Amino acid sequence: MSELADKWVEVSSEIPGSSGMTQQAILRFSEHVQGQMDVASQPDFQLHDLRVRHLDAWEMSLLEHQRLHPTDSPYRKAVQFFALLRRIDDDDSGRLHAKVVDRLARPTRLSHIRKAGRSDFSDGELRRLRSAAHRLVFRANVDTQEGASVPTRDVLVALFILLALATGEPPEVLRQLTYDDIVASAAPGHGVPRSASLERLVRSDIVDSVCITYTKSRSGLKYDEVYNRKLHRALHHAVRGVVMITAAARQQTNERSLWLVESKGEVNQVNWANVSFRQWCDSYVHGERIEGKAQFSRLRKSVVRRELVVSPTRYLRDGRRHTSRTLLAHYTNSSTLRAHAGTLLVGTIEGLFAGAIGPTVITPEAEEILRDSVGASHRLTPTDPRVDLSSAHKGGLADCMDPLDSPHAPEGSVCPVALAGQCFTCPNAVITQEHLPALVEMSRISAPESSTDAALWREVWEPTYRSTTSILKLFPANKVREASDRGQAVLVDLGIRNGPRGLDE
């Protein structure tokens, strides 16, 4: 079917990463459709003769092949072939039969089979990889200054590792980078002309920011990322190393690739298919052997995992690297990430449990009902809905059902934090309207803006702040405003050894 071949030639430059698979799909479909009885008897079979039964029969053969050989190739052939037919219909409406067009609007019956996701490198492995790469790059820089020309393949691998860890971009994207994909701007005040070359700016060490244009081979999508020197030091060191170490190699060839190596007396792009990351690791990485398969793609996973740990909400909202679906399906097999997620889950459960067994809060309405219905001699616990107000011991910040049974001290000892504000997170506490001034004052003291150490605030102050702010919402707004005027009269024992207010002395 020459029409399919002609269209493939037309669009192959638009889909460089999928051109080969589309060609295979055309060949396999042509072979299959020629074996069908109605087509075999019709030597001049054209696209307008194509029917849904032809597509269905081919899909069934692919399904059978996928059942016997569980790979992703049959699925990709079907997807690329359907996409080619849709492109033909878009460019020449009416060329395909109407029912064929309707069938193409639905997805293929084949399943997308993915291999198990690769794990990321541990923090220790990343440190050893980065250290080994830095050692090679340092020696290569010294050799370059002494007159050595073309870097070895191992040095290029070291530069690639540093660039991959600094950018988090896929290996196939970084391998396509050329010298022209990097645009640098000088820091102000150096008097360098705007037309100055990247190499001149790098050698003068006056680069302030770098813009890199990345290209995704499969989709052909191009996108730019800007890296500031102060915020992305690792990226600037990697770019500087690549540009300076490969400068002499670029002068010997017309190639613009960043990854140039000498082979058989000629300077060419490095053939990454012949690069063994495992061999490089075993040769240069000190300490324990890198576990699992040594693959460049694991570098990206390590960067993604770190970004997720730092700010998962921002990562998912940004969506620059992955959709949430792709992330959860293929990037959550990191042991480090799972351990971090487990820590967050346990912390969340502890917080919810602490909130569930927190202080007993009695609003003015509930207080009136209790006073009318509960006898003064009745002894109840804070979790009982008929709390006896007279049974609670008066405290400086809140009433306490049992000061000798404090969660902050051994059984039988008096609570040591009764005046330190932790009553408002304690299950022994009973809080009524008369404690509003103390609530307001502790809410003010424990507010995040009152602390200069965010980590310390989260550890010590946050429970009190969350508890007091949530309890205040249960009382009438006018009563809270009135209590605000009396907050300064509340005695709170923070002390010089209290963690939230400074270090122990």
Coordinates of C-alpha atoms in Angstrom, one line a residue:
M1 CA 0.0 0.0 0.0
S2 CA 2.1 2.8 -1.4
E3 CA -0.2 5.5 0.1
L4 CA 0.8 4.5 3.6
A5 CA 4.5 4.6 2.7
D6 CA 4.1 8.0 1.1
K7 CA 2.4 9.4 4.3
W8 CA 5.1 7.9 6.5
V9 CA 7.8 9.6 4.5
E10 CA 5.9 12.9 4.9
V11 CA 5.5 12.7 8.7
S12 CA 8.6 10.8 9.8
S13 CA 10.5 14.1 10.4
E14 CA 7.7 15.2 12.8
I15 CA 7.9 12.0 14.9
P16 CA 11.7 11.2 15.0
G17 CA 11.3 8.9 18.0
S18 CA 8.4 6.9 16.6
S19 CA 9.3 6.8 12.9
G20 CA 10.9 3.4 13.1
M21 CA 8.0 1.8 14.9
T22 CA 5.5 3.4 12.5
Q23 CA 7.5 1.9 9.6
Q24 CA 7.3 -1.5 11.2
A25 CA 3.6 -1.2 11.7
I26 CA 3.0 -0.3 8.0
L27 CA 5.0 -3.3 6.9
R28 CA 3.3 -5.8 9.3
F29 CA -0.2 -4.5 8.4
S30 CA 0.5 -4.7 4.7
E31 CA 1.8 -8.2 5.0
H32 CA -1.3 -9.2 7.1
V33 CA -3.9 -7.5 5.0
Q34 CA -2.5 -9.0 1.8
G35 CA -3.2 -12.4 3.3
Q36 CA -6.9 -11.7 3.7
M37 CA -9.1 -13.3 1.1
D38 CA -10.9 -10.3 -0.2
V39 CA -7.7 -8.3 -0.5
A40 CA -5.8 -11.1 -2.2
S41 CA -8.3 -11.1 -5.0
Q42 CA -8.1 -7.4 -5.4
P43 CA -4.6 -6.5 -6.7
D44 CA -5.3 -2.7 -6.8
F45 CA -6.4 -2.5 -3.1
Q46 CA -6.3 1.2 -1.9
L47 CA -6.9 3.1 1.3
H48 CA -10.5 3.8 0.3
D49 CA -11.1 0.0 0.2
L50 CA -9.9 -0.4 3.8
R51 CA -12.7 -1.6 6.1
V52 CA -13.1 -2.1 9.9
R53 CA -12.8 -5.9 9.4
H54 CA -9.3 -5.5 8.1
L55 CA -8.2 -3.5 11.2
D56 CA -10.0 -5.9 13.5
A57 CA -8.3 -8.9 12.0
W58 CA -4.9 -7.3 12.3
E59 CA -5.5 -6.3 15.9
M60 CA -6.5 -9.9 16.7
S61 CA -3.2 -11.1 15.3
L62 CA -1.3 -8.6 17.4
L63 CA -3.3 -9.7 20.4
E64 CA -2.3 -13.3 19.9
H65 CA 1.3 -12.3 19.4
Q66 CA 1.2 -10.3 22.6
R67 CA -0.4 -13.2 24.5
L68 CA 2.5 -15.5 23.4
H69 CA 5.2 -12.9 23.8
P70 CA 4.2 -10.4 26.5
T71 CA 6.0 -7.3 25.1
D72 CA 4.9 -3.8 24.4
S73 CA 5.8 -3.8 20.7
P74 CA 2.4 -5.0 19.4
Y75 CA 0.6 -2.3 21.3
R76 CA 3.0 0.4 20.0
K77 CA 2.5 -0.8 16.4
A78 CA -1.2 -0.5 16.8
V79 CA -1.1 2.9 18.4
Q80 CA 1.3 4.3 15.7
F81 CA -0.6 2.8 12.8
F82 CA -3.9 4.2 14.1
A83 CA -2.3 7.6 14.6
L84 CA -1.0 7.5 11.0
L85 CA -4.5 6.7 9.6
R86 CA -6.0 9.5 11.7
R87 CA -3.4 11.9 10.2
I88 CA -4.4 10.8 6.7
D89 CA -8.1 11.5 7.5
D90 CA -7.2 14.9 9.0
D91 CA -5.2 15.9 5.9
D92 CA -7.6 14.4 3.3
S93 CA -11.1 14.1 4.8
G94 CA -13.3 11.5 3.1
R95 CA -10.4 9.3 1.9
L96 CA -11.1 6.7 4.5
H97 CA -14.4 4.9 4.9
A98 CA -16.7 6.5 7.5
K99 CA -16.9 3.4 9.7
V100 CA -13.1 3.2 9.6
V101 CA -12.9 6.8 10.9
D102 CA -15.3 5.9 13.7
R103 CA -13.2 2.9 14.7
L104 CA -10.0 5.1 14.7
A105 CA -11.7 7.4 17.3
R106 CA -11.6 4.5 19.8
P107 CA -8.4 3.2 21.4
T108 CA -6.8 -0.1 20.4
R109 CA -7.8 -3.3 22.1
L110 CA -4.2 -4.1 23.0
S111 CA -2.8 -3.5 26.4
H112 CA 0.2 -1.3 27.3
I113 CA 2.7 -3.6 28.9
R114 CA 5.2 -1.8 31.0
K115 CA 8.3 -3.4 32.7
A116 CA 8.7 -3.0 36.4
G117 CA 9.9 0.4 37.3
R118 CA 13.6 0.9 38.0
S119 CA 14.5 1.9 41.5
D120 CA 16.5 5.1 42.2
F121 CA 19.9 5.3 43.7
S122 CA 20.2 5.6 47.5
D123 CA 21.7 8.8 49.0
G124 CA 24.9 7.0 49.7
E125 CA 25.2 5.7 46.1
L126 CA 24.5 9.2 44.8
R127 CA 27.3 10.7 46.9
R128 CA 29.8 8.1 45.6
L129 CA 28.7 8.5 42.0
R130 CA 29.0 12.3 42.3
S131 CA 32.3 12.0 44.0
A132 CA 33.7 9.7 41.3
A133 CA 32.4 12.0 38.5
H134 CA 34.0 15.1 40.2
R135 CA 37.4 13.3 40.4
L136 CA 37.4 12.5 36.7
V137 CA 36.3 15.9 35.7
F138 CA 38.9 17.6 37.9
R139 CA 41.7 15.5 36.3
A140 CA 40.3 16.3 32.8
N141 CA 40.3 20.0 33.5
V142 CA 43.9 19.8 34.6
D143 CA 44.8 17.9 31.4
T144 CA 42.9 20.4 29.3
Q145 CA 45.0 23.3 30.8
E146 CA 48.1 21.3 30.1
G147 CA 47.2 20.9 26.4
A148 CA 45.4 17.6 26.2
S149 CA 42.6 17.8 23.5
V150 CA 39.8 15.3 23.3
P151 CA 38.3 13.8 26.5
T152 CA 38.0 10.1 27.0
R153 CA 34.7 8.3 27.0
D154 CA 34.9 7.8 30.8
V155 CA 35.2 11.6 31.3
L156 CA 32.1 12.2 29.2
V157 CA 30.2 9.7 31.3
A158 CA 31.3 11.6 34.4
L159 CA 30.1 14.9 32.8
F160 CA 26.8 13.2 31.9
I161 CA 26.3 12.0 35.5
L162 CA 26.8 15.5 36.8
L163 CA 24.5 17.1 34.2
A164 CA 21.8 14.5 34.8
L165 CA 21.9 15.0 38.6
A166 CA 21.8 18.7 38.2
T167 CA 18.9 18.8 35.7
G168 CA 16.8 15.7 36.3
E169 CA 16.2 15.4 32.5
P170 CA 15.8 12.0 30.8
P171 CA 19.0 10.5 29.5
E172 CA 17.7 10.4 25.9
V173 CA 17.1 14.2 26.1
L174 CA 20.5 15.0 27.5
R175 CA 22.3 12.9 24.9
Q176 CA 20.8 15.1 22.1
L177 CA 22.1 18.3 23.6
T178 CA 24.3 20.4 21.3
Y179 CA 26.5 23.4 21.9
D180 CA 23.9 25.6 20.3
D181 CA 21.2 24.4 22.7
I182 CA 22.9 26.3 25.6
V183 CA 22.6 30.1 25.8
A184 CA 24.4 31.9 28.6
S185 CA 24.2 35.5 29.8
A186 CA 26.9 37.3 31.7
A187 CA 26.6 38.9 35.1
P188 CA 26.0 42.6 34.9
G189 CA 29.0 44.9 35.1
H190 CA 31.5 42.9 33.1
G191 CA 31.2 44.8 29.9
V192 CA 31.0 41.7 27.8
P193 CA 29.2 42.1 24.4
R194 CA 25.9 40.3 24.0
S195 CA 27.3 38.4 21.0
A196 CA 30.1 36.8 23.1
S197 CA 30.2 33.1 22.7
L198 CA 29.3 30.6 25.3
E199 CA 32.8 29.3 25.5
R200 CA 34.2 32.8 26.1
L201 CA 31.7 33.5 28.9
V202 CA 32.4 30.1 30.5
R203 CA 36.2 30.5 30.3
S204 CA 35.9 34.0 31.9
D205 CA 33.7 32.5 34.6
I206 CA 31.2 35.4 34.3
V207 CA 28.1 33.4 33.5
D208 CA 25.1 34.6 35.5
S209 CA 22.3 32.4 34.0
V210 CA 22.0 29.6 31.5
C211 CA 19.0 28.7 29.2
I212 CA 19.0 25.2 27.9
T213 CA 16.7 24.0 25.1
Y214 CA 15.7 20.4 25.5
T215 CA 14.1 18.2 22.8
K216 CA 12.1 15.1 23.5
S217 CA 13.0 12.7 20.7
R218 CA 9.8 10.7 20.6
S219 CA 7.4 13.6 20.4
G220 CA 9.7 16.3 19.0
L221 CA 8.6 18.7 21.8
K222 CA 11.1 21.5 22.6
Y223 CA 11.1 23.3 25.9
D224 CA 13.4 25.8 27.6
E225 CA 14.7 25.8 31.2
V226 CA 16.6 28.7 32.8
Y227 CA 19.1 28.1 35.5
N228 CA 20.4 30.9 37.8
R229 CA 24.0 30.5 39.0
K230 CA 23.2 31.2 42.6
L231 CA 20.3 28.8 42.7
H232 CA 21.7 26.1 40.5
R233 CA 25.4 25.9 41.2
A234 CA 25.7 22.2 40.4
L235 CA 24.2 22.8 36.9
H236 CA 26.6 25.6 36.2
H237 CA 29.6 23.5 37.3
A238 CA 28.4 20.7 35.0
V239 CA 27.9 23.0 32.0
R240 CA 31.3 24.7 32.6
G241 CA 33.0 21.3 32.6
V242 CA 31.3 20.1 29.4
V243 CA 32.0 23.3 27.5
M244 CA 35.6 23.6 28.5
I245 CA 36.7 19.9 28.3
T246 CA 35.1 19.4 24.9
A247 CA 36.2 22.7 23.4
A248 CA 39.3 21.3 21.6
A249 CA 37.3 18.4 20.2
R250 CA 34.7 20.8 18.6
Q251 CA 37.6 22.7 16.9
Q252 CA 38.6 19.4 15.1
T253 CA 35.1 18.6 13.7
N254 CA 31.9 20.2 12.4
E255 CA 29.9 18.3 15.0
R256 CA 27.9 20.5 17.4
S257 CA 27.1 17.8 19.9
L258 CA 28.2 18.2 23.5
W259 CA 29.3 14.6 23.7
L260 CA 32.4 14.3 21.5
V261 CA 35.0 11.6 21.8
E262 CA 38.0 10.4 19.6
S263 CA 37.5 7.1 17.9
K264 CA 39.9 5.5 15.4
G265 CA 41.7 8.8 14.9
E266 CA 38.5 10.8 14.3
V267 CA 36.3 13.0 16.6
N268 CA 32.7 11.9 16.6
Q269 CA 29.7 11.8 18.9
V270 CA 30.0 9.2 21.5
N271 CA 28.0 6.0 20.8
W272 CA 26.0 5.6 24.0
A273 CA 24.9 2.1 23.0
N274 CA 28.5 1.0 23.6
V275 CA 28.9 2.8 27.0
S276 CA 28.7 0.5 30.0
F277 CA 27.6 2.4 33.0
R278 CA 28.2 -0.7 35.1
Q279 CA 31.8 -0.9 34.0
W280 CA 32.3 2.8 34.7
C281 CA 30.9 2.4 38.2
D282 CA 33.1 -0.6 39.0
S283 CA 36.2 1.2 37.8
Y284 CA 35.7 4.6 39.5
V285 CA 33.2 4.5 42.3
H286 CA 34.8 3.9 45.7
G287 CA 33.3 2.0 48.5
E288 CA 30.5 -0.6 48.2
R289 CA 29.4 -1.7 44.8
I290 CA 26.4 0.0 43.3
E291 CA 23.4 -2.3 43.8
G292 CA 21.0 -3.4 41.0
K293 CA 21.4 -2.5 37.4
A294 CA 23.6 0.4 36.7
Q295 CA 21.4 2.4 34.3
F296 CA 21.5 6.1 33.5
S297 CA 17.7 6.4 33.8
R298 CA 18.1 5.8 37.6
L299 CA 19.8 9.1 37.9
R300 CA 16.6 10.9 36.8
K301 CA 14.5 8.8 39.3
S302 CA 16.8 9.9 42.1
V303 CA 16.3 13.6 41.2
V304 CA 12.5 13.1 41.0
R305 CA 12.5 11.4 44.4
R306 CA 14.4 14.2 46.0
E307 CA 12.1 16.8 44.5
L308 CA 9.1 14.9 45.8
V309 CA 10.5 14.7 49.3
V310 CA 11.2 18.5 49.4
S311 CA 7.8 19.6 48.1
P312 CA 5.4 17.0 46.9
T313 CA 2.5 19.4 46.5
R314 CA 4.5 21.8 44.3
Y315 CA 5.9 18.9 42.2
L316 CA 2.4 17.6 41.4
R317 CA 0.9 21.0 40.9
D318 CA 3.8 22.0 38.5
G319 CA 3.4 18.9 36.4
R320 CA 6.5 19.8 34.3
R321 CA 8.1 16.4 34.6
H322 CA 5.1 14.0 34.9
T323 CA 1.4 13.8 35.4
S324 CA 0.3 12.5 38.8
R325 CA -0.8 9.3 37.1
T326 CA 2.7 8.6 35.6
L327 CA 4.4 9.6 38.8
L328 CA 2.3 7.3 41.0
A329 CA 2.6 4.4 38.5
H330 CA 6.3 4.5 37.8
Y331 CA 8.2 6.7 40.3
T332 CA 6.9 5.5 43.7
N333 CA 9.0 2.3 43.9
S334 CA 11.8 4.2 45.5
S335 CA 12.7 2.6 48.9
T336 CA 13.8 6.0 50.2
L337 CA 10.6 7.7 49.0
R338 CA 8.5 4.9 50.5
A339 CA 10.3 5.2 53.9
H340 CA 9.7 9.0 53.8
A341 CA 6.1 8.4 52.9
G342 CA 5.8 5.9 55.8
T343 CA 7.2 8.5 58.2
L344 CA 4.7 11.1 57.0
L345 CA 1.9 8.6 57.3
V346 CA 2.8 7.6 60.9
G347 CA 3.2 11.3 61.8
T348 CA -0.2 12.0 60.4
I349 CA -1.8 9.1 62.2
E350 CA -0.2 10.2 65.5
G351 CA -1.5 13.7 64.9
L352 CA -5.0 12.5 64.3
F353 CA -4.9 10.2 67.3
A354 CA -3.6 13.0 69.5
G355 CA -6.4 15.3 68.2
A356 CA -9.0 12.6 68.9
I357 CA -7.9 12.2 72.5
G358 CA -7.2 15.8 73.2
P359 CA -8.7 18.0 75.8
T360 CA -12.4 18.1 76.7
V361 CA -13.9 21.4 75.5
I362 CA -17.1 22.6 77.1
T363 CA -18.8 25.5 75.3
P364 CA -21.0 28.0 77.2
E365 CA -24.2 26.2 76.0
A366 CA -22.9 22.8 77.1
E367 CA -21.7 24.2 80.4
E368 CA -25.2 25.4 81.3
I369 CA -26.7 22.1 80.4
L370 CA -24.2 20.2 82.5
R371 CA -24.6 22.5 85.5
D372 CA -28.3 21.8 85.5
S373 CA -28.2 18.1 85.0
V374 CA -25.1 16.8 86.8
G375 CA -24.8 16.6 90.6
A376 CA -21.8 18.2 92.2
S377 CA -20.8 14.9 93.9
H378 CA -20.7 12.9 90.7
R379 CA -17.1 11.9 89.6
L380 CA -16.7 11.5 85.8
T381 CA -13.8 11.3 83.3
P382 CA -13.2 13.9 80.6
T383 CA -14.3 11.4 77.9
D384 CA -17.7 11.0 79.6
P385 CA -20.3 13.2 78.0
R386 CA -21.6 14.1 81.5
V387 CA -18.4 15.8 82.7
D388 CA -18.6 17.0 86.4
L389 CA -17.0 20.4 86.4
S390 CA -16.5 20.4 90.1
S391 CA -14.3 17.3 90.0
A392 CA -11.6 19.0 87.9
H393 CA -8.6 20.5 89.6
K394 CA -8.1 24.2 88.9
G395 CA -5.0 25.0 86.9
G396 CA -3.2 28.1 85.7
L397 CA -4.2 27.6 82.0
A398 CA -6.9 24.9 82.1
D399 CA -8.6 22.6 84.6
C400 CA -7.1 19.1 85.0
M401 CA -8.9 15.9 85.8
D402 CA -5.8 14.3 87.4
P403 CA -2.6 16.2 87.8
L404 CA -0.9 13.1 89.2
D405 CA -1.6 11.1 86.0
S406 CA 0.2 13.4 83.5
P407 CA 1.4 12.0 80.1
H408 CA 4.5 14.3 80.6
A409 CA 5.6 12.7 83.9
P410 CA 5.8 9.3 85.7
E411 CA 2.6 8.1 87.3
G412 CA 2.1 9.7 90.7
S413 CA 4.2 12.8 89.9
V414 CA 2.8 16.2 89.5
C415 CA 2.5 17.4 85.9
P416 CA 5.6 19.6 85.1
V417 CA 4.2 21.4 82.2
A418 CA 0.9 22.8 83.6
L419 CA 2.0 26.4 83.0
A420 CA 3.9 25.8 79.7
G421 CA 0.9 25.7 77.4
Q422 CA 0.8 22.0 76.8
C423 CA -2.5 21.6 78.6
F424 CA -4.3 22.4 75.4
T425 CA -3.1 19.2 73.8
C426 CA -3.5 17.0 76.9
P427 CA -6.4 14.5 77.3
N428 CA -6.6 15.3 81.0
A429 CA -7.5 19.0 80.4
V430 CA -11.0 20.4 80.7
I431 CA -11.5 23.7 79.0
T432 CA -14.3 26.1 79.5
Q433 CA -15.1 29.7 78.8
E434 CA -13.1 31.0 81.8
H435 CA -9.9 29.7 80.1
L436 CA -10.4 31.8 77.0
P437 CA -7.7 34.4 78.0
A438 CA -5.1 31.6 78.3
L439 CA -6.2 30.1 75.0
V440 CA -5.8 33.5 73.2
E441 CA -2.4 34.1 74.8
M442 CA -1.1 30.6 74.0
S443 CA -2.4 30.9 70.4
R444 CA -0.5 34.2 70.1
I445 CA 2.7 32.8 71.6
S446 CA 2.7 29.6 69.6
A447 CA 1.9 31.3 66.2
P448 CA 4.5 30.4 63.5
E449 CA 5.4 34.0 63.0
S450 CA 6.6 34.2 66.6
S451 CA 9.3 31.6 66.0
T452 CA 12.6 32.0 64.2
D453 CA 13.2 28.3 63.7
A454 CA 10.7 26.6 61.4
A455 CA 11.9 23.1 62.3
L456 CA 11.7 23.7 66.0
W457 CA 8.3 25.3 65.7
R458 CA 6.9 22.2 63.9
E459 CA 8.3 20.0 66.5
V460 CA 7.3 21.9 69.7
W461 CA 4.9 24.7 69.0
E462 CA 2.7 23.4 66.1
P463 CA 0.6 21.0 68.2
T464 CA -0.2 23.8 70.7
Y465 CA -0.9 26.3 68.0
R466 CA -3.3 23.9 66.1
S467 CA -5.1 22.9 69.2
T468 CA -5.6 26.4 70.5
T469 CA -6.8 27.9 67.2
S470 CA -9.2 25.0 66.6
I471 CA -10.6 25.3 70.2
L472 CA -11.1 29.1 69.9
K473 CA -13.4 28.5 66.9
L474 CA -15.8 26.6 69.2
F475 CA -16.5 29.7 71.3
P476 CA -18.5 32.8 70.4
A477 CA -16.5 35.4 68.6
N478 CA -17.5 38.2 70.9
K479 CA -16.3 36.2 74.0
V480 CA -12.9 35.6 72.2
R481 CA -12.5 39.3 71.6
E482 CA -13.2 40.1 75.2
A483 CA -10.7 37.5 76.3
S484 CA -8.0 39.0 74.1
D485 CA -7.9 42.1 76.3
R486 CA -7.1 39.9 79.3
G487 CA -4.5 37.6 77.6
Q488 CA -1.5 39.6 78.9
A489 CA -2.5 38.8 82.5
V490 CA -2.1 35.1 82.0
L491 CA 0.9 33.6 83.7
V492 CA 2.8 31.3 81.3
D493 CA 6.0 29.7 82.4
L494 CA 8.2 29.5 79.3
G495 CA 11.5 29.5 81.1
I496 CA 15.0 29.9 79.7
R497 CA 15.3 26.1 79.2
N498 CA 12.1 25.9 77.1
G499 CA 13.0 24.6 73.7
P500 CA 10.6 26.9 71.7
R501 CA 12.3 30.0 73.2
G502 CA 16.0 29.0 72.7
L503 CA 18.6 26.5 73.5
D504 CA 19.2 24.9 76.9
E505 CA 21.8 26.8 78.9

